[in-house]
Amino acid sequence: MEYRHIEVEPLTPGIGALVHGVDLGKPLSDAVFEEVHAAWMDHLVLFMRDQHMTPAQHLAFGRRFGDLHIHPAAPYAEGDPALMVIHTDKDSHRNNGSGWHSDVSADEEPPLGSILHVHKVPSHGGDTLFANMYAAFEALSGPMQTLLDGLTARHVSDYTGQYGDHKPQREFPKASHPVVRTHPVTGRKALYVNAGFTRYIEGVSRPESTALLALLFEHVKNPTFQCRFRWEPYSLAMWDNRCVQHMAVWDYFPEVRSGYRVTVAGDRPF
Ligand code: SIN
């Protein structure tokens, strides 16, 4: 794809690109927005540096892609449940997203994408890893693809105790989704099971489900499906949860890493 308004610098052949020429602190023209959206669909995860924007501008950028998603349990800022707080410091007992996952895949309609703006970074570390689930599906053998395509899996969330005394926004969701989903924009097939939320595959025996999920959770960790992003203050990352899993590395205790995430609502996977 040729871009006329932005510059797109791929990080790896399969996933991730740095986007230059966008200032989210200013109103975004339709032409720039269309190119950002196209680049997102092509590269799955986009990164932008030095984005000095207010929470209102962050929320407004998210709304360009659709309605905003409300996390079931995470604390939020500015009195707006759509502005999720991502914060780790010396008093934290966990960080957000420490294992491979697709955000809130246990929702009946899981979020299509997430836009994270990190304001404060540790002196070293705190990277986020992203993995391409189209590539994960395509790397499976034909017989394995045939077996998985058509199966569904149960996704269950349980945020008990994860956010201290913050009262959850709603009941913790549970849902059944296809093991292989079709991306509604690109039409490509992506593997859609993740260690964070997927508990079992339906319609097969429990030992079969356990073995299959163990194989798939190991498979998605293949570094050839991945890119790794090193944050700077005011970097932004936006990932497409329909075809990407991610994990945030907590290797910087007791330092602080802090930002806000705006999450875009999605539709029922098919
Ligand atoms: C998350 O949204 O899963 C957290 C990602 C991160 O902090 O890098």
XYZ file of C-alpha atoms in Angstrom, residues 46-179:
134
model
C 1.186 0.322 14.995
C 3.528 2.378 17.118
C 3.870 6.157 17.301
C 6.454 8.093 19.270
C 6.128 11.440 21.062
C 2.367 11.678 21.114
C 1.534 14.561 23.426
C -2.207 14.236 23.702
C -4.722 14.726 26.478
C -6.942 11.911 27.776
C -9.825 13.542 25.848
C -7.804 13.382 22.610
C -6.859 9.767 23.344
C -10.538 8.878 23.850
C -11.513 10.792 20.717
C -8.879 8.928 18.669
C -10.309 5.617 19.929
C -13.836 6.694 18.971
C -12.730 7.194 15.372
C -12.559 3.375 15.191
C -15.873 2.657 16.914
C -17.627 2.666 20.277
C -15.373 2.315 23.279
C -15.146 -0.848 25.334
C -15.377 -0.797 29.122
C -13.056 -3.201 30.914
C -14.930 -5.419 33.405
C -12.691 -4.710 36.357
C -9.703 -2.413 35.761
C -9.436 0.997 37.417
C -9.982 4.027 35.209
C -8.988 7.703 35.221
C -10.725 11.084 34.891
C -14.021 9.513 36.013
C -14.329 7.834 32.596
C -14.552 4.020 32.626
C -13.289 3.981 29.011
C -9.928 5.403 30.125
C -8.265 2.335 31.623
C -5.274 2.869 33.893
C -2.159 0.808 33.175
C 0.143 1.354 36.133
C 2.843 -0.597 37.904
C 5.056 0.586 40.760
C 6.863 -0.668 43.853
C 3.571 -1.542 45.556
C 2.183 -3.568 42.655
C 1.764 -7.314 43.047
C 1.174 -7.835 39.311
C 1.295 -5.965 36.028
C -1.404 -5.811 33.378
C -1.173 -8.423 30.668
C 1.843 -10.380 31.889
C 0.890 -13.521 29.918
C -0.003 -13.965 26.256
C -3.583 -12.850 25.648
C -6.038 -11.043 23.441
C -7.823 -8.355 25.457
C -10.981 -9.515 27.266
C -11.576 -12.349 24.793
C -14.084 -13.693 27.349
C -16.532 -10.967 26.302
C -19.319 -12.093 23.939
C -18.143 -9.231 21.734
C -14.444 -8.839 22.528
C -12.738 -5.514 21.852
C -11.463 -5.107 18.318
C -8.419 -3.137 19.304
C -6.592 -1.383 22.113
C -4.695 1.903 22.080
C -2.119 2.277 24.835
C -0.409 5.598 25.578
C 2.435 5.191 28.056
C 3.387 8.367 29.928
C 6.071 7.132 32.273
C 8.568 4.378 31.516
C 11.190 2.627 33.638
C 14.873 3.320 32.990
C 15.150 -0.066 31.242
C 12.688 -2.794 30.349
C 8.899 -2.776 30.373
C 8.704 -3.812 26.707
C 5.570 -5.292 25.188
C 5.634 -8.309 22.846
C 3.054 -8.798 20.102
C 2.357 -11.964 18.088
C 0.659 -12.342 14.696
C -2.219 -14.837 14.901
C -2.710 -14.980 11.120
C 0.867 -16.245 10.886
C 0.267 -18.645 13.776
C -2.719 -20.149 11.954
C -0.971 -20.253 8.575
C 2.079 -22.019 10.058
C -0.032 -24.990 11.179
C -0.220 -28.042 8.917
C -3.239 -28.453 6.658
C -4.730 -31.321 8.715
C -4.355 -29.302 11.941
C -5.951 -26.229 10.318
C -8.859 -28.400 9.178
C -9.293 -29.879 12.654
C -9.297 -26.498 14.413
C -11.389 -24.564 11.918
C -14.967 -25.238 12.990
C -14.207 -25.906 16.668
C -15.190 -23.467 19.403
C -13.514 -22.771 22.721
C -14.698 -21.476 26.076
C -13.154 -18.205 27.279
C -13.561 -17.315 30.951
C -12.377 -14.249 32.852
C -11.746 -13.977 36.563
C -10.280 -10.701 37.791
C -10.793 -11.525 41.471
C -8.160 -9.730 43.549
C -6.329 -8.341 40.518
C -7.212 -4.689 41.012
C -7.033 -4.311 44.795
C -10.117 -2.706 46.274
C -11.345 -1.230 42.976
C -14.980 -2.341 42.540
C -15.548 -4.189 39.223
C -17.542 -2.380 36.521
C -19.615 -5.458 35.676
C -19.822 -9.226 36.000
C -16.734 -11.100 34.813
C -17.606 -12.297 31.286
C -17.534 -15.806 29.793
C -18.121 -16.697 26.133
C -17.617 -19.345 23.456
C -15.745 -18.310 20.314
C -14.396 -20.027 17.192
C -10.880 -21.407 17.628
